[in-house]
């Protein structure tokens, strides 16, 4: 059964018989007026039968007058007519309404949390971090700020490089990408090679488990230079080639740069709120937007999903918070605070996922350019991180 047939059965259909001299014109007028009919059968003697949706049945009235045909309903099918039949049974309707309400309410809660992609980070640590961030079995999914939860998750579990949240019905799927650790255990013990720097900066610590450190703490290293050489030197014995192993931490600088205007457009909410409903069918969104196109508004969307006849259908409730854009003069201090937040967002989402065991030491704001209209700011972060990769020697 396809979706269209399923909707017909829910809404209700009727089998109609028309009789008259102009039945062919009757059918043509239905098509011209976009009235959908199907299962058309010519019985003979000026009699034709067809099926039509109950919502379109009233549209036949004007066509019936024009063609002077007689119309008779032969049968009625669908959930609509069954409910109408038992309309006087108030208790049954009340119980059905309560049941439907409970079903809808239950879909606003999380009943299953599944973690995907982790290997060395335990599920228990991730579940605990999620629970502290607002996601867990039995918690409401309404108003979930996925961006904030992902940020909290990565702070609480530092070994997470990237995280994604996908909410499907009452299920929450957490996708995890773990930070890549220096694969010392994966190196073949028989491989001869060195630990190479993959970044530039000042060495904070260099500890050789196997091999000889080439540089010392406090020295500057360029990307691509050998950090720990896969050789052991001796005054009495021959030089021995080994598999270089060790830990190297580096003090590196990352900067965020952006230009900000002193005059900005700020949202000023006027207290006016509108509501609407809609439906998603297989991720295709449809909703009633009756607002004036000149208005500006934020949309808050809450959904309840069901699977109907193999199709994913989501019933959506929309809240429109209407606002006006008001030009505002901001101070340099306000811009600096905004730049700090933007820079922290950049570090959390763009820099830290590409580092190993990173620790932020400090940050400093610099003004590169300023005039009456705008200011260019640069936020510099000093970060300590583990670096280095094994390169086999030919």
C-alpha positions as YAML, in Angstrom:
chain: A
units: angstrom
residues:
- id: 1
  name: UNK
  ca: [0.00, 0.00, 0.00]
- id: 2
  name: UNK
  ca: [1.45, 3.37, -0.98]
- id: 3
  name: UNK
  ca: [1.10, 6.62, 0.94]
- id: 4
  name: UNK
  ca: [-1.67, 8.04, -1.24]
- id: 5
  name: UNK
  ca: [-3.86, 4.96, -0.76]
- id: 6
  name: UNK
  ca: [-3.21, 5.03, 2.99]
- id: 7
  name: UNK
  ca: [-4.30, 8.68, 3.25]
- id: 8
  name: UNK
  ca: [-7.45, 7.91, 1.25]
- id: 9
  name: UNK
  ca: [-8.39, 5.15, 3.67]
- id: 10
  name: UNK
  ca: [-7.87, 7.43, 6.68]
- id: 11
  name: UNK
  ca: [-9.75, 10.45, 5.27]
- id: 12
  name: UNK
  ca: [-12.60, 8.41, 3.82]
- id: 13
  name: UNK
  ca: [-13.81, 7.69, 0.28]
- id: 14
  name: UNK
  ca: [-17.23, 7.20, -1.29]
- id: 15
  name: UNK
  ca: [-18.36, 5.25, -4.34]
- id: 16
  name: UNK
  ca: [-20.66, 7.44, -6.42]
- id: 17
  name: UNK
  ca: [-23.13, 6.58, -9.19]
- id: 18
  name: UNK
  ca: [-24.24, 9.28, -11.66]
- id: 19
  name: UNK
  ca: [-27.11, 8.93, -14.13]
- id: 20
  name: UNK
  ca: [-28.00, 11.25, -16.98]
- id: 21
  name: UNK
  ca: [-27.49, 12.17, -20.64]
- id: 22
  name: UNK
  ca: [-24.20, 14.03, -20.07]
- id: 23
  name: UNK
  ca: [-22.13, 11.64, -17.96]
- id: 24
  name: UNK
  ca: [-19.09, 12.06, -20.24]
- id: 25
  name: UNK
  ca: [-19.22, 15.84, -19.81]
- id: 26
  name: UNK
  ca: [-19.61, 15.25, -16.04]
- id: 27
  name: UNK
  ca: [-16.31, 13.29, -15.95]
- id: 28
  name: UNK
  ca: [-14.53, 15.92, -18.08]
- id: 29
  name: UNK
  ca: [-15.69, 18.74, -15.80]
- id: 30
  name: UNK
  ca: [-14.29, 16.85, -12.80]
- id: 31
  name: UNK
  ca: [-10.89, 16.73, -14.48]
- id: 32
  name: UNK
  ca: [-11.05, 20.40, -15.52]
- id: 33
  name: UNK
  ca: [-11.84, 21.42, -11.92]
- id: 34
  name: UNK
  ca: [-9.01, 19.25, -10.52]
- id: 35
  name: UNK
  ca: [-11.43, 16.95, -8.73]
- id: 36
  name: UNK
  ca: [-9.64, 13.62, -8.45]
- id: 37
  name: UNK
  ca: [-11.78, 10.57, -9.21]
- id: 38
  name: UNK
  ca: [-10.74, 6.97, -9.86]
- id: 39
  name: UNK
  ca: [-12.08, 3.49, -10.57]
- id: 40
  name: UNK
  ca: [-14.36, 4.95, -13.30]
- id: 41
  name: UNK
  ca: [-16.78, 2.32, -14.63]
- id: 42
  name: UNK
  ca: [-19.41, 2.74, -17.35]
- id: 43
  name: UNK
  ca: [-22.42, 0.58, -16.44]
- id: 44
  name: UNK
  ca: [-24.52, 1.49, -19.48]
- id: 45
  name: UNK
  ca: [-27.78, 3.32, -20.00]
- id: 46
  name: UNK
  ca: [-26.25, 6.66, -19.02]
- id: 47
  name: UNK
  ca: [-24.90, 5.31, -15.69]
- id: 48
  name: UNK
  ca: [-21.30, 5.77, -14.56]
- id: 49
  name: UNK
  ca: [-19.69, 4.84, -11.25]
- id: 50
  name: UNK
  ca: [-16.48, 6.16, -9.71]
- id: 51
  name: UNK
  ca: [-14.74, 6.71, -6.37]
- id: 52
  name: UNK
  ca: [-13.96, 10.09, -4.85]
- id: 53
  name: UNK
  ca: [-12.45, 11.41, -1.60]
- id: 54
  name: UNK
  ca: [-15.01, 12.62, 0.94]
- id: 55
  name: UNK
  ca: [-13.35, 16.08, 1.01]
- id: 56
  name: UNK
  ca: [-14.01, 16.49, -2.73]
- id: 57
  name: UNK
  ca: [-17.56, 15.18, -2.73]
- id: 58
  name: UNK
  ca: [-19.15, 18.59, -2.06]
- id: 59
  name: UNK
  ca: [-17.36, 19.98, -5.12]
- id: 60
  name: UNK
  ca: [-19.60, 17.84, -7.31]
- id: 61
  name: UNK
  ca: [-22.66, 19.98, -6.52]
- id: 62
  name: UNK
  ca: [-22.02, 22.66, -9.17]
- id: 63
  name: UNK
  ca: [-21.13, 20.05, -11.82]
- id: 64
  name: UNK
  ca: [-24.29, 18.11, -11.02]
- id: 65
  name: UNK
  ca: [-26.41, 21.24, -11.62]
- id: 66
  name: UNK
  ca: [-24.66, 22.01, -14.92]
- id: 67
  name: UNK
  ca: [-25.08, 18.51, -16.36]
- id: 68
  name: UNK
  ca: [-28.50, 17.82, -14.74]
- id: 69
  name: UNK
  ca: [-27.33, 14.37, -13.66]
- id: 70
  name: UNK
  ca: [-28.60, 12.40, -10.70]
- id: 71
  name: UNK
  ca: [-26.02, 11.49, -8.05]
- id: 72
  name: UNK
  ca: [-26.28, 8.57, -5.63]
- id: 73
  name: UNK
  ca: [-23.82, 7.35, -3.00]
- id: 74
  name: UNK
  ca: [-23.40, 3.57, -3.22]
- id: 75
  name: UNK
  ca: [-20.89, 2.96, -0.40]
- id: 76
  name: UNK
  ca: [-18.71, 4.71, 2.14]
- id: 77
  name: UNK
  ca: [-15.27, 3.55, 3.24]
- id: 78
  name: UNK
  ca: [-12.57, 4.77, 5.62]
- id: 79
  name: UNK
  ca: [-11.74, 5.60, 9.21]
- id: 80
  name: UNK
  ca: [-13.69, 8.88, 9.02]
- id: 81
  name: UNK
  ca: [-17.03, 7.09, 8.56]
- id: 82
  name: UNK
  ca: [-16.31, 4.54, 11.28]
- id: 83
  name: UNK
  ca: [-15.60, 7.31, 13.75]
- id: 84
  name: UNK
  ca: [-18.71, 9.18, 12.61]
- id: 85
  name: UNK
  ca: [-20.80, 6.03, 13.17]
- id: 86
  name: UNK
  ca: [-19.77, 5.92, 16.83]
- id: 87
  name: UNK
  ca: [-19.87, 9.69, 17.40]
- id: 88
  name: UNK
  ca: [-22.52, 9.41, 20.14]
- id: 89
  name: UNK
  ca: [-20.38, 7.12, 22.24]
- id: 90
  name: UNK
  ca: [-18.71, 9.90, 24.19]
- id: 91
  name: UNK
  ca: [-16.78, 7.68, 26.59]
- id: 92
  name: UNK
  ca: [-15.15, 5.82, 23.71]
- id: 93
  name: UNK
  ca: [-14.23, 9.10, 22.07]
- id: 94
  name: UNK
  ca: [-12.86, 10.45, 25.35]
- id: 95
  name: UNK
  ca: [-10.70, 7.36, 25.86]
- id: 96
  name: UNK
  ca: [-9.53, 7.50, 22.25]
- id: 97
  name: UNK
  ca: [-8.65, 11.20, 22.62]
- id: 98
  name: UNK
  ca: [-6.72, 10.50, 25.83]
- id: 99
  name: UNK
  ca: [-4.90, 7.61, 24.15]
- id: 100
  name: UNK
  ca: [-3.93, 9.75, 21.14]
- id: 101
  name: UNK
  ca: [-2.82, 12.58, 23.45]
- id: 102
  name: UNK
  ca: [-0.65, 10.20, 25.47]
- id: 103
  name: UNK
  ca: [0.87, 8.82, 22.27]
- id: 104
  name: UNK
  ca: [1.71, 12.33, 21.07]
- id: 105
  name: UNK
  ca: [3.09, 13.35, 24.47]
- id: 106
  name: UNK
  ca: [5.21, 10.18, 24.67]
- id: 107
  name: UNK
  ca: [6.86, 11.07, 21.35]
- id: 108
  name: UNK
  ca: [8.21, 14.28, 22.92]
- id: 109
  name: UNK
  ca: [10.47, 12.24, 25.23]
- id: 110
  name: UNK
  ca: [13.69, 10.35, 24.55]
- id: 111
  name: UNK
  ca: [13.31, 6.58, 24.94]
- id: 112
  name: UNK
  ca: [16.55, 5.37, 23.41]
- id: 113
  name: UNK
  ca: [20.09, 6.78, 23.18]
- id: 114
  name: UNK
  ca: [22.54, 5.04, 20.86]
- id: 115
  name: UNK
  ca: [26.24, 5.87, 20.61]
- id: 116
  name: UNK
  ca: [28.06, 5.23, 17.33]
- id: 117
  name: UNK
  ca: [31.73, 5.47, 16.39]
- id: 118
  name: UNK
  ca: [33.58, 5.20, 19.73]
- id: 119
  name: UNK
  ca: [36.29, 2.59, 20.24]
- id: 120
  name: UNK
  ca: [38.44, 3.45, 23.26]
- id: 121
  name: UNK
  ca: [36.07, 5.93, 24.96]
- id: 122
  name: UNK
  ca: [33.62, 3.95, 27.13]
- id: 123
  name: UNK
  ca: [29.87, 4.26, 26.61]
- id: 124
  name: UNK
  ca: [29.46, 4.91, 30.35]
- id: 125
  name: UNK
  ca: [31.58, 8.07, 30.18]
- id: 126
  name: UNK
  ca: [29.63, 9.35, 27.18]
- id: 127
  name: UNK
  ca: [26.24, 8.50, 28.75]
- id: 128
  name: UNK
  ca: [27.24, 10.34, 31.93]
- id: 129
  name: UNK
  ca: [28.36, 13.40, 29.98]
- id: 130
  name: UNK
  ca: [25.15, 13.37, 27.92]
- id: 131
  name: UNK
  ca: [23.02, 13.08, 31.04]
- id: 132
  name: UNK
  ca: [24.80, 16.08, 32.57]
- id: 133
  name: UNK
  ca: [24.23, 17.98, 29.32]
- id: 134
  name: UNK
  ca: [20.48, 17.31, 29.15]
- id: 135
  name: UNK
  ca: [20.13, 14.17, 27.03]
- id: 136
  name: UNK
  ca: [19.02, 10.88, 28.55]
- id: 137
  name: UNK
  ca: [16.28, 8.26, 28.52]
- id: 138
  name: UNK
  ca: [13.05, 9.78, 29.84]
- id: 139
  name: UNK
  ca: [14.10, 13.38, 29.24]
- id: 140
  name: UNK
  ca: [12.12, 15.72, 27.01]
- id: 141
  name: UNK
  ca: [13.52, 16.41, 23.55]
- id: 142
  name: UNK
  ca: [11.65, 19.72, 23.27]
- id: 143
  name: UNK
  ca: [13.99, 22.69, 23.24]
- id: 144
  name: UNK
  ca: [17.18, 20.62, 22.96]
- id: 145
  name: UNK
  ca: [20.11, 22.81, 21.93]
- id: 146
  name: UNK
  ca: [22.27, 20.31, 20.05]
- id: 147
  name: UNK
  ca: [25.13, 22.77, 19.52]
- id: 148
  name: UNK
  ca: [25.40, 23.48, 23.25]
- id: 149
  name: UNK
  ca: [25.19, 19.78, 24.12]
- id: 150
  name: UNK
  ca: [27.96, 18.91, 21.64]
- id: 151
  name: UNK
  ca: [30.19, 21.63, 23.14]
- id: 152
  name: UNK
  ca: [29.53, 20.35, 26.69]
- id: 153
  name: UNK
  ca: [30.15, 16.78, 25.57]
- id: 154
  name: UNK
  ca: [33.55, 17.61, 24.13]
- id: 155
  name: UNK
  ca: [34.50, 19.55, 27.27]
- id: 156
  name: UNK
  ca: [33.44, 16.72, 29.59]
- id: 157
  name: UNK
  ca: [35.07, 14.03, 27.41]
- id: 158
  name: UNK
  ca: [38.28, 15.61, 26.03]
- id: 159
  name: UNK
  ca: [39.12, 12.60, 23.82]
- id: 160
  name: UNK
  ca: [36.13, 13.37, 21.56]
- id: 161
  name: UNK
  ca: [37.29, 15.16, 18.41]
- id: 162
  name: UNK
  ca: [33.86, 15.59, 16.84]
- id: 163
  name: UNK
  ca: [30.31, 14.73, 17.84]
- id: 164
  name: UNK
  ca: [26.99, 14.82, 16.02]
- id: 165
  name: UNK
  ca: [23.44, 14.45, 17.32]
- id: 166
  name: UNK
  ca: [20.63, 13.05, 15.18]
- id: 167
  name: UNK
  ca: [17.11, 12.92, 16.65]
- id: 168
  name: UNK
  ca: [14.71, 10.53, 14.91]
- id: 169
  name: UNK
  ca: [11.36, 10.22, 16.63]
- id: 170
  name: UNK
  ca: [12.04, 9.07, 20.20]
- id: 171
  name: UNK
  ca: [15.56, 7.85, 19.32]
- id: 172
  name: UNK
  ca: [18.74, 9.89, 19.72]
- id: 173
  name: UNK
  ca: [21.84, 8.81, 17.81]
- id: 174
  name: UNK
  ca: [25.18, 10.20, 19.01]
- id: 175
  name: UNK
  ca: [27.96, 9.94, 16.41]
- id: 176
  name: UNK
  ca: [31.48, 10.13, 17.85]
- id: 177
  name: UNK
  ca: [34.87, 10.73, 16.22]
- id: 178
  name: UNK
  ca: [37.68, 10.10, 18.68]
- id: 179
  name: UNK
  ca: [40.94, 11.99, 18.75]
- id: 180
  name: UNK
  ca: [43.74, 10.11, 17.06]
- id: 181
  name: UNK
  ca: [46.39, 9.13, 19.56]
- id: 182
  name: UNK
  ca: [50.01, 8.68, 18.59]
- id: 183
  name: UNK
  ca: [49.86, 5.09, 17.33]
- id: 184
  name: UNK
  ca: [52.91, 3.77, 19.20]
- id: 185
  name: UNK
  ca: [51.31, 0.40, 19.88]
- id: 186
  name: UNK
  ca: [50.43, 0.04, 16.22]
- id: 187
  name: UNK
  ca: [54.02, 0.48, 15.08]
- id: 188
  name: UNK
  ca: [55.73, -2.72, 14.04]
- id: 189
  name: UNK
  ca: [58.56, -3.31, 16.51]
- id: 190
  name: UNK
  ca: [60.79, -4.27, 13.59]
- id: 191
  name: UNK
  ca: [60.20, -0.96, 11.79]
- id: 192
  name: UNK
  ca: [63.14, 1.42, 11.95]
- id: 193
  name: UNK
  ca: [62.18, 5.07, 11.88]
- id: 194
  name: UNK
  ca: [61.91, 8.44, 13.60]
- id: 195
  name: UNK
  ca: [59.27, 10.61, 15.28]
- id: 196
  name: UNK
  ca: [58.65, 13.64, 13.04]
- id: 197
  name: UNK
  ca: [57.10, 16.99, 14.00]
- id: 198
  name: UNK
  ca: [53.77, 17.66, 12.33]
- id: 199
  name: UNK
  ca: [53.57, 21.26, 13.62]
- id: 200
  name: UNK
  ca: [55.79, 24.24, 14.36]
- id: 201
  name: UNK
  ca: [56.26, 25.75, 17.80]
- id: 202
  name: UNK
  ca: [58.26, 25.74, 21.02]
- id: 203
  name: UNK
  ca: [58.86, 22.34, 22.59]
- id: 204
  name: UNK
  ca: [57.51, 22.12, 26.14]
- id: 205
  name: UNK
  ca: [58.50, 18.52, 26.85]
- id: 206
  name: UNK
  ca: [60.26, 15.74, 24.96]
- id: 207
  name: UNK
  ca: [60.55, 12.26, 26.48]
- id: 208
  name: UNK
  ca: [62.14, 9.48, 24.43]
- id: 209
  name: UNK
  ca: [61.00, 5.97, 25.33]
- id: 210
  name: UNK
  ca: [63.18, 4.55, 22.57]
- id: 211
  name: UNK
  ca: [65.66, 6.47, 20.43]
- id: 212
  name: UNK
  ca: [67.51, 9.76, 20.86]
- id: 213
  name: UNK
  ca: [65.90, 13.20, 21.30]
- id: 214
  name: UNK
  ca: [67.26, 15.64, 18.73]
- id: 215
  name: UNK
  ca: [65.92, 18.80, 20.41]
- id: 216
  name: UNK
  ca: [65.39, 20.01, 23.98]
- id: 217
  name: UNK
  ca: [62.54, 21.65, 25.85]
- id: 218
  name: UNK
  ca: [62.40, 25.38, 25.08]
- id: 219
  name: UNK
  ca: [63.76, 25.03, 21.53]
- id: 220
  name: UNK
  ca: [61.76, 26.01, 18.46]
- id: 221
  name: UNK
  ca: [60.96, 23.25, 15.97]
- id: 222
  name: UNK
  ca: [59.76, 23.53, 12.37]
- id: 223
  name: UNK
  ca: [57.14, 21.20, 10.93]
- id: 224
  name: UNK
  ca: [58.75, 18.15, 9.30]
- id: 225
  name: UNK
  ca: [61.86, 18.08, 11.48]
- id: 226
  name: UNK
  ca: [62.98, 14.96, 13.39]
- id: 227
  name: UNK
  ca: [62.05, 15.08, 17.08]
- id: 228
  name: UNK
  ca: [63.20, 11.66, 18.25]
- id: 229
  name: UNK
  ca: [65.69, 9.88, 16.05]
- id: 230
  name: UNK
  ca: [65.42, 6.12, 15.76]
- id: 231
  name: UNK
  ca: [69.05, 5.58, 16.79]
- id: 232
  name: UNK
  ca: [70.84, 4.81, 20.04]
- id: 233
  name: UNK
  ca: [74.38, 6.19, 20.23]
- id: 234
  name: UNK
  ca: [77.14, 4.79, 22.46]
- id: 235
  name: UNK
  ca: [80.79, 5.64, 23.13]
- id: 236
  name: UNK
  ca: [81.75, 2.01, 23.37]
- id: 237
  name: UNK
  ca: [79.26, 0.16, 21.16]
- id: 238
  name: UNK
  ca: [78.12, 0.58, 17.58]
- id: 239
  name: UNK
  ca: [75.17, 2.88, 16.84]
- id: 240
  name: UNK
  ca: [71.95, 0.87, 16.96]
- id: 241
  name: UNK
  ca: [68.91, 1.55, 14.75]
- id: 242
  name: UNK
  ca: [65.63, 1.27, 16.68]
- id: 243
  name: UNK
  ca: [61.93, 2.08, 16.48]
- id: 244
  name: UNK
  ca: [61.62, 5.64, 17.81]
- id: 245
  name: UNK
  ca: [59.03, 6.06, 20.55]
- id: 246
  name: UNK
  ca: [58.20, 8.87, 22.91]
- id: 247
  name: UNK
  ca: [56.00, 11.80, 23.84]
- id: 248
  name: UNK
  ca: [56.54, 15.36, 22.64]
- id: 249
  name: UNK
  ca: [54.41, 18.31, 23.72]
- id: 250
  name: UNK
  ca: [54.52, 21.65, 21.96]
- id: 251
  name: UNK
  ca: [53.43, 25.19, 22.77]
- id: 252
  name: UNK
  ca: [51.64, 26.42, 19.67]
- id: 253
  name: UNK
  ca: [49.70, 29.56, 18.81]
- id: 254
  name: UNK
  ca: [46.35, 29.68, 17.02]
- id: 255
  name: UNK
  ca: [44.63, 32.89, 16.08]
- id: 256
  name: UNK
  ca: [41.09, 33.95, 15.22]
- id: 257
  name: UNK
  ca: [40.70, 37.14, 13.21]
- id: 258
  name: UNK
  ca: [37.54, 39.04, 12.31]
- id: 259
  name: UNK
  ca: [36.21, 42.50, 11.56]
- id: 260
  name: UNK
  ca: [33.32, 44.01, 13.56]
- id: 261
  name: UNK
  ca: [31.14, 47.07, 12.95]
- id: 262
  name: UNK
  ca: [30.28, 49.56, 15.70]
- id: 263
  name: UNK
  ca: [26.72, 49.82, 14.38]
- id: 264
  name: UNK
  ca: [24.84, 46.52, 14.25]
- id: 265
  name: UNK
  ca: [21.28, 45.36, 13.68]
- id: 266
  name: UNK
  ca: [19.85, 43.86, 16.86]
- id: 267
  name: UNK
  ca: [16.73, 41.74, 17.20]
- id: 268
  name: UNK
  ca: [14.06, 43.46, 19.30]
- id: 269
  name: UNK
  ca: [11.15, 41.15, 20.08]
- id: 270
  name: UNK
  ca: [7.78, 42.90, 20.22]
- id: 271
  name: UNK
  ca: [5.98, 40.18, 22.18]
- id: 272
  name: UNK
  ca: [3.90, 39.06, 19.21]
- id: 273
  name: UNK
  ca: [3.78, 35.30, 18.74]
- id: 274
  name: UNK
  ca: [2.09, 33.26, 16.01]
- id: 275
  name: UNK
  ca: [1.55, 29.53, 15.78]
- id: 276
  name: UNK
  ca: [1.17, 27.12, 12.90]
- id: 277
  name: UNK
  ca: [1.20, 23.43, 12.08]
- id: 278
  name: UNK
  ca: [2.72, 21.33, 9.33]
- id: 279
  name: UNK
  ca: [3.75, 17.89, 8.30]
- id: 280
  name: UNK
  ca: [6.97, 16.33, 6.97]
- id: 281
  name: UNK
  ca: [6.56, 13.36, 4.63]
- id: 282
  name: UNK
  ca: [9.85, 11.55, 4.02]
- id: 283
  name: UNK
  ca: [11.80, 14.67, 5.12]
- id: 284
  name: UNK
  ca: [9.86, 16.98, 2.79]
- id: 285
  name: UNK
  ca: [8.60, 19.85, 4.94]
- id: 286
  name: UNK
  ca: [5.20, 21.47, 4.42]
- id: 287
  name: UNK
  ca: [3.71, 24.02, 6.78]
- id: 288
  name: UNK
  ca: [1.18, 26.81, 6.77]
- id: 289
  name: UNK
  ca: [3.00, 30.14, 6.70]
- id: 290
  name: UNK
  ca: [0.35, 32.83, 6.86]
- id: 291
  name: UNK
  ca: [2.67, 35.57, 8.11]
- id: 292
  name: UNK
  ca: [3.35, 38.74, 6.18]
- id: 293
  name: UNK
  ca: [6.56, 38.31, 4.17]
- id: 294
  name: UNK
  ca: [7.76, 41.69, 5.39]
- id: 295
  name: UNK
  ca: [7.83, 40.41, 8.99]
- id: 296
  name: UNK
  ca: [10.94, 38.95, 10.58]
- id: 297
  name: UNK
  ca: [10.67, 36.07, 13.01]
- id: 298
  name: UNK
  ca: [12.47, 33.19, 14.65]
- id: 299
  name: UNK
  ca: [10.93, 29.75, 14.20]
- id: 300
  name: UNK
  ca: [10.79, 27.20, 17.02]
- id: 301
  name: UNK
  ca: [9.79, 23.76, 15.75]
- id: 302
  name: UNK
  ca: [8.61, 20.79, 17.82]
- id: 303
  name: UNK
  ca: [7.86, 17.48, 16.12]
- id: 304
  name: UNK
  ca: [6.21, 14.13, 16.72]
- id: 305
  name: UNK
  ca: [7.02, 11.34, 14.26]
- id: 306
  name: UNK
  ca: [5.26, 8.14, 13.20]
- id: 307
  name: UNK
  ca: [5.88, 5.53, 10.52]
- id: 308
  name: UNK
  ca: [2.80, 5.11, 8.35]
- id: 309
  name: UNK
  ca: [2.65, 2.58, 5.50]
- id: 310
  name: UNK
  ca: [6.44, 2.59, 5.25]
- id: 311
  name: UNK
  ca: [6.65, 6.40, 5.14]
- id: 312
  name: UNK
  ca: [8.21, 8.57, 7.84]
- id: 313
  name: UNK
  ca: [5.65, 11.24, 8.77]
- id: 314
  name: UNK
  ca: [6.39, 14.02, 11.23]
- id: 315
  name: UNK
  ca: [3.65, 16.26, 12.64]
- id: 316
  name: UNK
  ca: [5.15, 19.65, 13.41]
- id: 317
  name: UNK
  ca: [4.11, 22.53, 15.64]
- id: 318
  name: UNK
  ca: [5.65, 25.92, 14.84]
- id: 319
  name: UNK
  ca: [6.05, 28.96, 17.03]
- id: 320
  name: UNK
  ca: [6.94, 32.26, 15.33]
- id: 321
  name: UNK
  ca: [8.55, 34.89, 17.58]
- id: 322
  name: UNK
  ca: [8.20, 38.14, 15.64]
- id: 323
  name: UNK
  ca: [10.91, 40.77, 15.99]
- id: 324
  name: UNK
  ca: [12.09, 44.07, 14.52]
- id: 325
  name: UNK
  ca: [15.66, 44.85, 13.53]
- id: 326
  name: UNK
  ca: [16.85, 47.93, 15.40]
- id: 327
  name: UNK
  ca: [20.19, 49.57, 14.65]
- id: 328
  name: UNK
  ca: [22.34, 49.74, 17.74]
- id: 329
  name: UNK
  ca: [25.67, 51.39, 18.57]
- id: 330
  name: UNK
  ca: [28.00, 48.97, 20.39]
- id: 331
  name: UNK
  ca: [31.08, 49.79, 22.38]
- id: 332
  name: UNK
  ca: [34.57, 48.48, 21.85]
- id: 333
  name: UNK
  ca: [34.30, 46.43, 25.07]
- id: 334
  name: UNK
  ca: [31.15, 44.74, 23.80]
- id: 335
  name: UNK
  ca: [32.86, 43.93, 20.51]
- id: 336
  name: UNK
  ca: [35.85, 42.47, 22.32]
- id: 337
  name: UNK
  ca: [33.57, 40.20, 24.37]
- id: 338
  name: UNK
  ca: [31.81, 39.13, 21.16]
- id: 339
  name: UNK
  ca: [35.17, 38.41, 19.53]
- id: 340
  name: UNK
  ca: [36.24, 36.29, 22.52]
- id: 341
  name: UNK
  ca: [33.08, 34.18, 22.25]
- id: 342
  name: UNK
  ca: [33.52, 33.77, 18.49]
- id: 343
  name: UNK
  ca: [37.18, 32.82, 18.97]
- id: 344
  name: UNK
  ca: [36.32, 30.26, 21.67]
- id: 345
  name: UNK
  ca: [33.75, 28.75, 19.32]
- id: 346
  name: UNK
  ca: [36.40, 28.55, 16.59]
- id: 347
  name: UNK
  ca: [38.90, 26.89, 18.93]
- id: 348
  name: UNK
  ca: [36.36, 24.37, 20.20]
- id: 349
  name: UNK
  ca: [35.03, 23.40, 16.78]
- id: 350
  name: UNK
  ca: [37.92, 23.90, 14.37]
- id: 351
  name: UNK
  ca: [41.18, 23.62, 16.33]
- id: 352
  name: UNK
  ca: [40.77, 21.22, 19.26]
- id: 353
  name: UNK
  ca: [39.31, 18.37, 17.13]
- id: 354
  name: UNK
  ca: [42.59, 18.32, 15.18]
- id: 355
  name: UNK
  ca: [44.85, 18.15, 18.25]
- id: 356
  name: UNK
  ca: [45.89, 15.47, 20.75]
- id: 357
  name: UNK
  ca: [45.53, 15.99, 24.49]
- id: 358
  name: UNK
  ca: [45.44, 19.74, 24.03]
- id: 359
  name: UNK
  ca: [45.33, 22.22, 26.91]
- id: 360
  name: UNK
  ca: [44.54, 25.93, 26.50]
- id: 361
  name: UNK
  ca: [47.08, 28.01, 28.43]
- id: 362
  name: UNK
  ca: [45.89, 31.55, 27.76]
- id: 363
  name: UNK
  ca: [44.46, 33.90, 25.16]
- id: 364
  name: UNK
  ca: [45.07, 37.55, 24.28]
- id: 365
  name: UNK
  ca: [43.14, 40.07, 22.17]
- id: 366
  name: UNK
  ca: [44.93, 42.41, 19.73]
- id: 367
  name: UNK
  ca: [43.48, 45.34, 17.77]
- id: 368
  name: UNK
  ca: [44.89, 45.33, 14.23]
- id: 369
  name: UNK
  ca: [42.84, 48.22, 12.83]
- id: 370
  name: UNK
  ca: [40.21, 50.67, 14.04]
- id: 371
  name: UNK
  ca: [38.24, 53.61, 12.63]
- id: 372
  name: UNK
  ca: [34.87, 55.25, 13.32]
- id: 373
  name: UNK
  ca: [32.89, 52.46, 11.64]
- id: 374
  name: UNK
  ca: [34.67, 49.23, 12.43]
- id: 375
  name: UNK
  ca: [37.47, 47.47, 14.24]
- id: 376
  name: UNK
  ca: [39.59, 44.46, 13.24]
- id: 377
  name: UNK
  ca: [40.40, 42.12, 16.14]
- id: 378
  name: UNK
  ca: [42.73, 39.18, 16.51]
- id: 379
  name: UNK
  ca: [42.44, 36.67, 19.37]
- id: 380
  name: UNK
  ca: [45.60, 34.59, 19.89]
- id: 381
  name: UNK
  ca: [45.45, 31.33, 21.85]
- id: 382
  name: UNK
  ca: [48.46, 29.59, 23.36]
- id: 383
  name: UNK
  ca: [47.84, 25.85, 23.44]
- id: 384
  name: UNK
  ca: [49.94, 22.93, 24.65]
- id: 385
  name: UNK
  ca: [49.40, 19.75, 22.66]
- id: 386
  name: UNK
  ca: [51.00, 16.42, 21.86]
- id: 387
  name: UNK
  ca: [52.62, 16.26, 18.43]
- id: 388
  name: UNK
  ca: [54.64, 13.92, 16.27]
- id: 389
  name: UNK
  ca: [54.13, 10.94, 14.00]
- id: 390
  name: UNK
  ca: [56.22, 7.89, 13.20]
- id: 391
  name: UNK
  ca: [57.97, 7.82, 9.83]
- id: 392
  name: UNK
  ca: [59.68, 4.64, 8.76]
- id: 393
  name: UNK
  ca: [63.21, 5.07, 7.47]
- id: 394
  name: UNK
  ca: [64.00, 3.71, 4.00]
...
